[in-house]
mmCIF file of N, CA and C in Angstrom:
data_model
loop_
_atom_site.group_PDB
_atom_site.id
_atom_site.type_symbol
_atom_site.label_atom_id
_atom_site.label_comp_id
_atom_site.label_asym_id
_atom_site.label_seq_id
_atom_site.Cartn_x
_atom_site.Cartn_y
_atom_site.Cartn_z
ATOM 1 N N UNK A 30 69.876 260.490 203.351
ATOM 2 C CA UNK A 30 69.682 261.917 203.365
ATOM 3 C C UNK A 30 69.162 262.350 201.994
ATOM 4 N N UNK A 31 68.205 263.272 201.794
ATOM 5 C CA UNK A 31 67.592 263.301 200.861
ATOM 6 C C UNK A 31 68.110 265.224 200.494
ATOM 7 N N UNK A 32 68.217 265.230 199.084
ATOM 8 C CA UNK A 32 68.624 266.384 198.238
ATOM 9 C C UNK A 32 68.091 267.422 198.376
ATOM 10 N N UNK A 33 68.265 269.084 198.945
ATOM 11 C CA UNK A 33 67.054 270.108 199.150
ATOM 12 C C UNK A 33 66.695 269.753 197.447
ATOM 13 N N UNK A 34 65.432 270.032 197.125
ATOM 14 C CA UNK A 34 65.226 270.861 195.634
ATOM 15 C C UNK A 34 65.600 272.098 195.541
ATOM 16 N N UNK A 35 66.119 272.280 194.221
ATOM 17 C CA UNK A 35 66.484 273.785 193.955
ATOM 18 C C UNK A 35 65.110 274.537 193.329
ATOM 19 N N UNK A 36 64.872 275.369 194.618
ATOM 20 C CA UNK A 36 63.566 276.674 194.361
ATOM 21 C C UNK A 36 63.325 277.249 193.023
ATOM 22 N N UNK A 37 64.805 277.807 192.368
ATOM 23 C CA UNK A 37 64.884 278.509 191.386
ATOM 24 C C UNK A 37 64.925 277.608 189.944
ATOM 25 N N UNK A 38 64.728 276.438 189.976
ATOM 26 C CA UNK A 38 64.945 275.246 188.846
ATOM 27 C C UNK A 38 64.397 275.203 187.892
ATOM 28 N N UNK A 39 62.715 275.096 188.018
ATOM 29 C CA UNK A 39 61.393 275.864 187.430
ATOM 30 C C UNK A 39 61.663 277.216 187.151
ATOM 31 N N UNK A 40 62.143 277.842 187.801
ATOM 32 C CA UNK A 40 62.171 279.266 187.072
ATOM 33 C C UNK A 40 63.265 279.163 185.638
ATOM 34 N N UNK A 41 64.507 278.882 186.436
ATOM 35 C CA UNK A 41 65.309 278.732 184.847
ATOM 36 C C UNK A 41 65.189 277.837 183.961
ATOM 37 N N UNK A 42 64.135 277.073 184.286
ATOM 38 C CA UNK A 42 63.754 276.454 182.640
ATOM 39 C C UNK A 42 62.753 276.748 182.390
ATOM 40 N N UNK A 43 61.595 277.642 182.945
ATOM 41 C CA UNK A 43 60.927 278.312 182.560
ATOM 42 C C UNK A 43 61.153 279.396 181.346
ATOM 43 N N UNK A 44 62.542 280.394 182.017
ATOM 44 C CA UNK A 44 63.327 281.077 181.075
ATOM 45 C C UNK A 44 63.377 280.791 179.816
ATOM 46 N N UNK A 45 64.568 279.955 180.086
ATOM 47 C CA UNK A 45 65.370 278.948 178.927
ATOM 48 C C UNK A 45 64.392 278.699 178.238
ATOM 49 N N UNK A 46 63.369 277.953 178.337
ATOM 50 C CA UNK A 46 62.530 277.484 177.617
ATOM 51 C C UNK A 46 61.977 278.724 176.795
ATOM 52 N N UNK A 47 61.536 279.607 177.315
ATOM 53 C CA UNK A 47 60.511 281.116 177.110
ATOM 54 C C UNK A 47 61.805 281.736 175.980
ATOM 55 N N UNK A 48 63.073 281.940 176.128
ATOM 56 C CA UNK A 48 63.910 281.784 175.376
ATOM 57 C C UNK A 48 63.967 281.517 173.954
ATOM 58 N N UNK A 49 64.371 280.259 174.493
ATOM 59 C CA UNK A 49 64.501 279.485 173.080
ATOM 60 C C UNK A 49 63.059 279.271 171.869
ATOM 61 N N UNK A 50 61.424 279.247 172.476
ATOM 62 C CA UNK A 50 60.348 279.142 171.618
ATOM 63 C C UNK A 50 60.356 280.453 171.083
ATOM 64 N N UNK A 51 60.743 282.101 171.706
ATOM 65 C CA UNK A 51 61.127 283.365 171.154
ATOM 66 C C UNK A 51 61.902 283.557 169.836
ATOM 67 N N UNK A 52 63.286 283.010 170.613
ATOM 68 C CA UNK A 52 64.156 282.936 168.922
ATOM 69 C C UNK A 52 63.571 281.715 167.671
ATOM 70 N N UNK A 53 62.940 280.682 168.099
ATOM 71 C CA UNK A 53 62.581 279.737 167.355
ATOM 72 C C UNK A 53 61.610 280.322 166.547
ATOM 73 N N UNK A 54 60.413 280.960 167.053
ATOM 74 C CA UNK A 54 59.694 281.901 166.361
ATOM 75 C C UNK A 54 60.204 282.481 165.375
ATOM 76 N N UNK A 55 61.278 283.973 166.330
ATOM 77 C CA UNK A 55 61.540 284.734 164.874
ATOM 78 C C UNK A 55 62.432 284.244 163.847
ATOM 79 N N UNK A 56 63.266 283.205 164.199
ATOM 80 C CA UNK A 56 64.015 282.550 163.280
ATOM 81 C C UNK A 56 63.419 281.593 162.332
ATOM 82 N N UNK A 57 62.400 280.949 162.640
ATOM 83 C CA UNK A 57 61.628 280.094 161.347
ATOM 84 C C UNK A 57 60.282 280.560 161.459
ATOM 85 N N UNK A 58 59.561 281.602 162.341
ATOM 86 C CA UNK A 58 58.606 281.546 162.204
ATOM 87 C C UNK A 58 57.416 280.952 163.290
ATOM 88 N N UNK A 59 55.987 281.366 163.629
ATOM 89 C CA UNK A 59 55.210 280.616 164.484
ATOM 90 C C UNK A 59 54.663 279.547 163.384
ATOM 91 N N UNK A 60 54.128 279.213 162.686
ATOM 92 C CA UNK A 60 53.487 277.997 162.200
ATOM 93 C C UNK A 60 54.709 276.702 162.156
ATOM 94 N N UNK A 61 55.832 277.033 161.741
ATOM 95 C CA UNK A 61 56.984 275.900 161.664
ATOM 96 C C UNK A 61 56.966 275.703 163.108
ATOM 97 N N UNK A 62 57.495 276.563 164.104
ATOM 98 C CA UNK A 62 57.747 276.584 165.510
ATOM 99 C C UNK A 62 56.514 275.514 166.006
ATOM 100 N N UNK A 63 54.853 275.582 165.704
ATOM 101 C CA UNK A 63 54.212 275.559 166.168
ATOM 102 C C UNK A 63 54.235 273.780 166.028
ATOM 103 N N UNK A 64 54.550 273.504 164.596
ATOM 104 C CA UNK A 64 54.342 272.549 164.093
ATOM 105 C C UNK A 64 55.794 271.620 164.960
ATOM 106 N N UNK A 65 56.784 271.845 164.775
ATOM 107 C CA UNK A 65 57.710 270.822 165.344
ATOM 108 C C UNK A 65 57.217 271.428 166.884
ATOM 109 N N UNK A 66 57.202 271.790 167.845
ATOM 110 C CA UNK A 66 56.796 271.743 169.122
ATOM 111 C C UNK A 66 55.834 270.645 169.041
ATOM 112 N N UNK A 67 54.465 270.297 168.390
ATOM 113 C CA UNK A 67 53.620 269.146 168.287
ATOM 114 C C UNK A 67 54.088 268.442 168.109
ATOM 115 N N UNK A 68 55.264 268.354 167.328
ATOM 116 C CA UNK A 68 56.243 266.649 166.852
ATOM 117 C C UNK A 68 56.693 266.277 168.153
ATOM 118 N N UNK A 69 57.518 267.411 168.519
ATOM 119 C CA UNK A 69 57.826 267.139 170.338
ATOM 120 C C UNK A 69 57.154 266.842 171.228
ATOM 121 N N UNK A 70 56.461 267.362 171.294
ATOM 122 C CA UNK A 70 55.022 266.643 172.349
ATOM 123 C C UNK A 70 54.727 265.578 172.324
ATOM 124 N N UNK A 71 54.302 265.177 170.893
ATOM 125 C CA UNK A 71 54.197 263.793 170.622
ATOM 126 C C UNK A 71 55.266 262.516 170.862
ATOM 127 N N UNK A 72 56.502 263.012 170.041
ATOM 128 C CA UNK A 72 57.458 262.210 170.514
ATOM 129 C C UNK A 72 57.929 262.083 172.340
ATOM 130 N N UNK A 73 57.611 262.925 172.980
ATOM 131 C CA UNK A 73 58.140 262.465 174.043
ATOM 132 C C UNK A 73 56.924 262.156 175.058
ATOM 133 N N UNK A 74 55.516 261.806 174.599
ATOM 134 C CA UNK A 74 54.904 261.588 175.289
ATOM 135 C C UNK A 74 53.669 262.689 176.389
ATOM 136 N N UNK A 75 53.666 263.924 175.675
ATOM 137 C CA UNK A 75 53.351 264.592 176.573
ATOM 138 C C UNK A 75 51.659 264.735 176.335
ATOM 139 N N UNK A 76 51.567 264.286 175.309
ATOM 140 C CA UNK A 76 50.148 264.083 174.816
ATOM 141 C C UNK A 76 49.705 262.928 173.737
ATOM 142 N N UNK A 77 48.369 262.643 173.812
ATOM 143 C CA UNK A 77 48.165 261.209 173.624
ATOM 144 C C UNK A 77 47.374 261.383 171.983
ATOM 145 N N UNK A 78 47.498 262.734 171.737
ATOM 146 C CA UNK A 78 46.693 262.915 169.991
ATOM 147 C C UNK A 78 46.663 263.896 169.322
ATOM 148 N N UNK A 79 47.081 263.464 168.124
ATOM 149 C CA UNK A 79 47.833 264.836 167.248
ATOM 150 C C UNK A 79 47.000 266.243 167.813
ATOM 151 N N UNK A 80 45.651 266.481 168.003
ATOM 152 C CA UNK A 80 44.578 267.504 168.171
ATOM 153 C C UNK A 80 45.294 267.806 169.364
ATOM 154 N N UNK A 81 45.435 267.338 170.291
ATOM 155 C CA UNK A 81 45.869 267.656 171.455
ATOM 156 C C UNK A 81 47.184 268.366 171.252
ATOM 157 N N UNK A 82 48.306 267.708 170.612
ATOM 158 C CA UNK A 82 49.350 267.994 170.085
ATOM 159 C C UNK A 82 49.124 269.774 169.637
ATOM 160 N N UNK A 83 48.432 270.116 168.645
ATOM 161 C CA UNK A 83 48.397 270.986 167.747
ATOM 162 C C UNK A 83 47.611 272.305 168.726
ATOM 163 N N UNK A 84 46.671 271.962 169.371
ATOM 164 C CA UNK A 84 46.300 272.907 170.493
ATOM 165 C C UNK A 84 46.662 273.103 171.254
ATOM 166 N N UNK A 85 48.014 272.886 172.173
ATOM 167 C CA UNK A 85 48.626 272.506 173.011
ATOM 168 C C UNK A 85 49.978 273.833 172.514
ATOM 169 N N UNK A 86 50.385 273.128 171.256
ATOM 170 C CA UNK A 86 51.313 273.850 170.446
ATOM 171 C C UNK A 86 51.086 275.444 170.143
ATOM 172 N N UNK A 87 49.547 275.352 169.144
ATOM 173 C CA UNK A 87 49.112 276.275 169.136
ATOM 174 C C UNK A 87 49.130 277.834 170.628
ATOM 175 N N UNK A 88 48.385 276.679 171.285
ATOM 176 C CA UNK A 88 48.333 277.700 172.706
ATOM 177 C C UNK A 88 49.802 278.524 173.271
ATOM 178 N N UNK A 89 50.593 277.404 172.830
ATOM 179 C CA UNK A 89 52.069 277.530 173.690
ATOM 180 C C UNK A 89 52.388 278.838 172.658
ATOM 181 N N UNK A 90 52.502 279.242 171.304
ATOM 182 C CA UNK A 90 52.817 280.231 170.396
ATOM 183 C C UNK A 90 52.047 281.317 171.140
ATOM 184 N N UNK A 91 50.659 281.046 171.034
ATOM 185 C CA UNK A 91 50.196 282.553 171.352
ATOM 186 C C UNK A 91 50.518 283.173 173.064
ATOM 187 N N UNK A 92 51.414 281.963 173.811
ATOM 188 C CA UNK A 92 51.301 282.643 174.907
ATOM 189 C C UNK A 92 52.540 283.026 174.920
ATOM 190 N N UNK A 93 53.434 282.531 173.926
ATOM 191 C CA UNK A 93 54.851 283.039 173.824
ATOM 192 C C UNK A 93 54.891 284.697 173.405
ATOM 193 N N UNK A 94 54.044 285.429 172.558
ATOM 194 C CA UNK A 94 53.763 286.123 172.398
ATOM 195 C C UNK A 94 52.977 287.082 173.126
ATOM 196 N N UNK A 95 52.315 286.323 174.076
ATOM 197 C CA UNK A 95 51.637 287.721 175.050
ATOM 198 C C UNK A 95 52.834 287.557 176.134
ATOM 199 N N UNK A 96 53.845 286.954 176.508
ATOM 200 C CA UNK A 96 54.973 287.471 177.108
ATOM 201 C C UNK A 96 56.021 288.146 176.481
ATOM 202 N N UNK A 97 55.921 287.631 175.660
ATOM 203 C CA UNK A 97 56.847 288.975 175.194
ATOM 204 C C UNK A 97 56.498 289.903 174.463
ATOM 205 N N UNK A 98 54.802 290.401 174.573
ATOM 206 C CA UNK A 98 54.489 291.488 174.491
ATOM 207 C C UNK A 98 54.622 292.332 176.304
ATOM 208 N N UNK A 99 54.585 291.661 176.654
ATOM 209 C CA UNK A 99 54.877 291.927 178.658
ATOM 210 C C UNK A 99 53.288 291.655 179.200
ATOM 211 N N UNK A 100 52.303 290.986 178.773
ATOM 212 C CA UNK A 100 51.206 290.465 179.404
ATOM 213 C C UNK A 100 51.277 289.401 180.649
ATOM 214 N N UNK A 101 51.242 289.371 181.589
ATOM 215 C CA UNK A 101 51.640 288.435 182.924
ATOM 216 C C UNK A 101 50.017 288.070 183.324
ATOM 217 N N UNK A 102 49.075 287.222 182.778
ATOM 218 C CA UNK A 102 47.890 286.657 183.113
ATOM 219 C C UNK A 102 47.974 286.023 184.322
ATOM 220 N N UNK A 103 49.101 285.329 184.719
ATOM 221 C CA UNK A 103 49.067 284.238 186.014
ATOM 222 C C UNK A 103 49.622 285.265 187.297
ATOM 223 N N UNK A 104 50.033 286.399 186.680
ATOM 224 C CA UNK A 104 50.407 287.459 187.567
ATOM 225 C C UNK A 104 49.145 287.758 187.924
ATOM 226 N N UNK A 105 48.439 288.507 187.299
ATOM 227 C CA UNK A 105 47.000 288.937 187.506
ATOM 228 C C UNK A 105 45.976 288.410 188.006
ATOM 229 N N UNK A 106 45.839 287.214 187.994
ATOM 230 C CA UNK A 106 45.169 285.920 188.316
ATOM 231 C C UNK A 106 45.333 286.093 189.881
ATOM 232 N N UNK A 107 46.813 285.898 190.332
ATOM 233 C CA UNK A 107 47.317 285.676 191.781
ATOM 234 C C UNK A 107 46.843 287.473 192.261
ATOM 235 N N UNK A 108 47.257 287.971 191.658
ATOM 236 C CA UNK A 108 46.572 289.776 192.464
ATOM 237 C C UNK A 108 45.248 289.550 192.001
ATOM 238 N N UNK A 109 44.079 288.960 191.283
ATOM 239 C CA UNK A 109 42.788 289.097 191.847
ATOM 240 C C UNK A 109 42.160 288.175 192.872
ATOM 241 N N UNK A 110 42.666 286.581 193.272
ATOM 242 C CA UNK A 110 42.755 286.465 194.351
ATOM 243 C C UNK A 110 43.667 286.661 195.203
ATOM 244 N N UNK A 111 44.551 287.394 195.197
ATOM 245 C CA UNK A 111 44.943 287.580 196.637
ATOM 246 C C UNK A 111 43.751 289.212 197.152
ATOM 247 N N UNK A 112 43.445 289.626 196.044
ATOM 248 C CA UNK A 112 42.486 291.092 196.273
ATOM 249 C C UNK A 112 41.423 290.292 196.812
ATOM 250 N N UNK A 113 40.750 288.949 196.485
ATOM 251 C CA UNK A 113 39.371 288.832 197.022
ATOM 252 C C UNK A 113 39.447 288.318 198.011
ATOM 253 N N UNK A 114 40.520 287.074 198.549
ATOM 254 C CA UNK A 114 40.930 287.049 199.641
ATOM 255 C C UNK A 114 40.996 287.605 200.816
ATOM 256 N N UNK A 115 41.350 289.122 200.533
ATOM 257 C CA UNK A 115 41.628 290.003 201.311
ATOM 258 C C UNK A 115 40.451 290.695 202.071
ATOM 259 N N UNK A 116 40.776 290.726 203.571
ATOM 260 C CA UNK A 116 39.112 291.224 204.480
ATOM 261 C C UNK A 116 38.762 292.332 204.204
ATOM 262 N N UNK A 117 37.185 292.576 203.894
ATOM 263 C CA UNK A 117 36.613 293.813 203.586
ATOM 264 C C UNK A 117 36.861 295.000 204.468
ATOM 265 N N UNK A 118 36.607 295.639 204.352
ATOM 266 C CA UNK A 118 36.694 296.627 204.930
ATOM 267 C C UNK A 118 35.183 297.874 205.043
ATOM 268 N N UNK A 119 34.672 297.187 206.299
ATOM 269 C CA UNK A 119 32.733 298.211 205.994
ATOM 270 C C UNK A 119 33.295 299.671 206.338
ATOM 271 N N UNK A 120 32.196 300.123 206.384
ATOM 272 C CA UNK A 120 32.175 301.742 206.527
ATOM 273 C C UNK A 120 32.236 302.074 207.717
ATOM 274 N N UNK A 121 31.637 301.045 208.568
ATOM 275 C CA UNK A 121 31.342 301.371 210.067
ATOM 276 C C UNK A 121 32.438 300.859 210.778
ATOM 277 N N UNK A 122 33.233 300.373 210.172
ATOM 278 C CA UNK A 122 34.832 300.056 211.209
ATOM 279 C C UNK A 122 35.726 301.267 210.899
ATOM 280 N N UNK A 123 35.389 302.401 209.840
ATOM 281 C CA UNK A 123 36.223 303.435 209.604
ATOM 282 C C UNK A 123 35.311 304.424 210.290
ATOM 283 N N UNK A 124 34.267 304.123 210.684
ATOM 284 C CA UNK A 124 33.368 305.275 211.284
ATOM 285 C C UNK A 124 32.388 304.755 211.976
ATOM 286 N N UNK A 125 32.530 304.457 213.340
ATOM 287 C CA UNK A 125 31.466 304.181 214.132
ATOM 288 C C UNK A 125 30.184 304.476 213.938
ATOM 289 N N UNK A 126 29.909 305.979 213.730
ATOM 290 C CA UNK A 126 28.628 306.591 213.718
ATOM 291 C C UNK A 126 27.937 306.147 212.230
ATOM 292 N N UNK A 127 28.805 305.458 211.125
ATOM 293 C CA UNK A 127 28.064 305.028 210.226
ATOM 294 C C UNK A 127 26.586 304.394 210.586
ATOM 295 N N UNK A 128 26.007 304.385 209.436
ATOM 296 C CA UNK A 128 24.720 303.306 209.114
ATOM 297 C C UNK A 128 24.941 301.810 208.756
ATOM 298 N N UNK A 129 24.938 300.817 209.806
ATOM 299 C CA UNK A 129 25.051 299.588 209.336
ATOM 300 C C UNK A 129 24.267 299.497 208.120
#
């Protein structure tokens, strides 16, 4: 018998995580923060070269910061396709007598 996954799992270490790089920030700072997050990366394998490391890092600071300025990009992302997704709507299905 195999284990449900827990739905909400990703979310709370999403948190946690979003969390802890926040206080790590204001407590030492983004360049220190930025710099041991790359040590981490590296040490555990998550990337294969310091550059990678450091842009990776880098990126992760500035996006820590457009959330907790309240910027939601992947929010926005999902509402402009789910908007284009979505069936048009012509003139002539709200009004017969329109002009195709």
């Amino acid at each position: 018998m195999t284990t449900p996954k827990n739905p909400y799992k990703g979310l709370y270490t999403a948190g946690n995580n979003h969390y802890h790089g926040v206080k790590s920030i204001a407590e030492f700072g983004a360049l220190a923060h930025a710099n041991a997050l790359a040590n981490v990366l590296i040490q555990e394998g998550k990337v294969s070269t310091e550059e990678e490391a450091l842009s990776l890092s880098n990126f992760e600071v500035q996006r820590l910061k457009w959330n907790n300025d309240g910027f939601q990009g992947n929010r926005k992302a999902r509402d402009k396709l789910r908007a284009d997704k979505a069936p048009r709507v012509q003139k002539s299905d709200i009004n017969p007598l329109a002009e195709k």
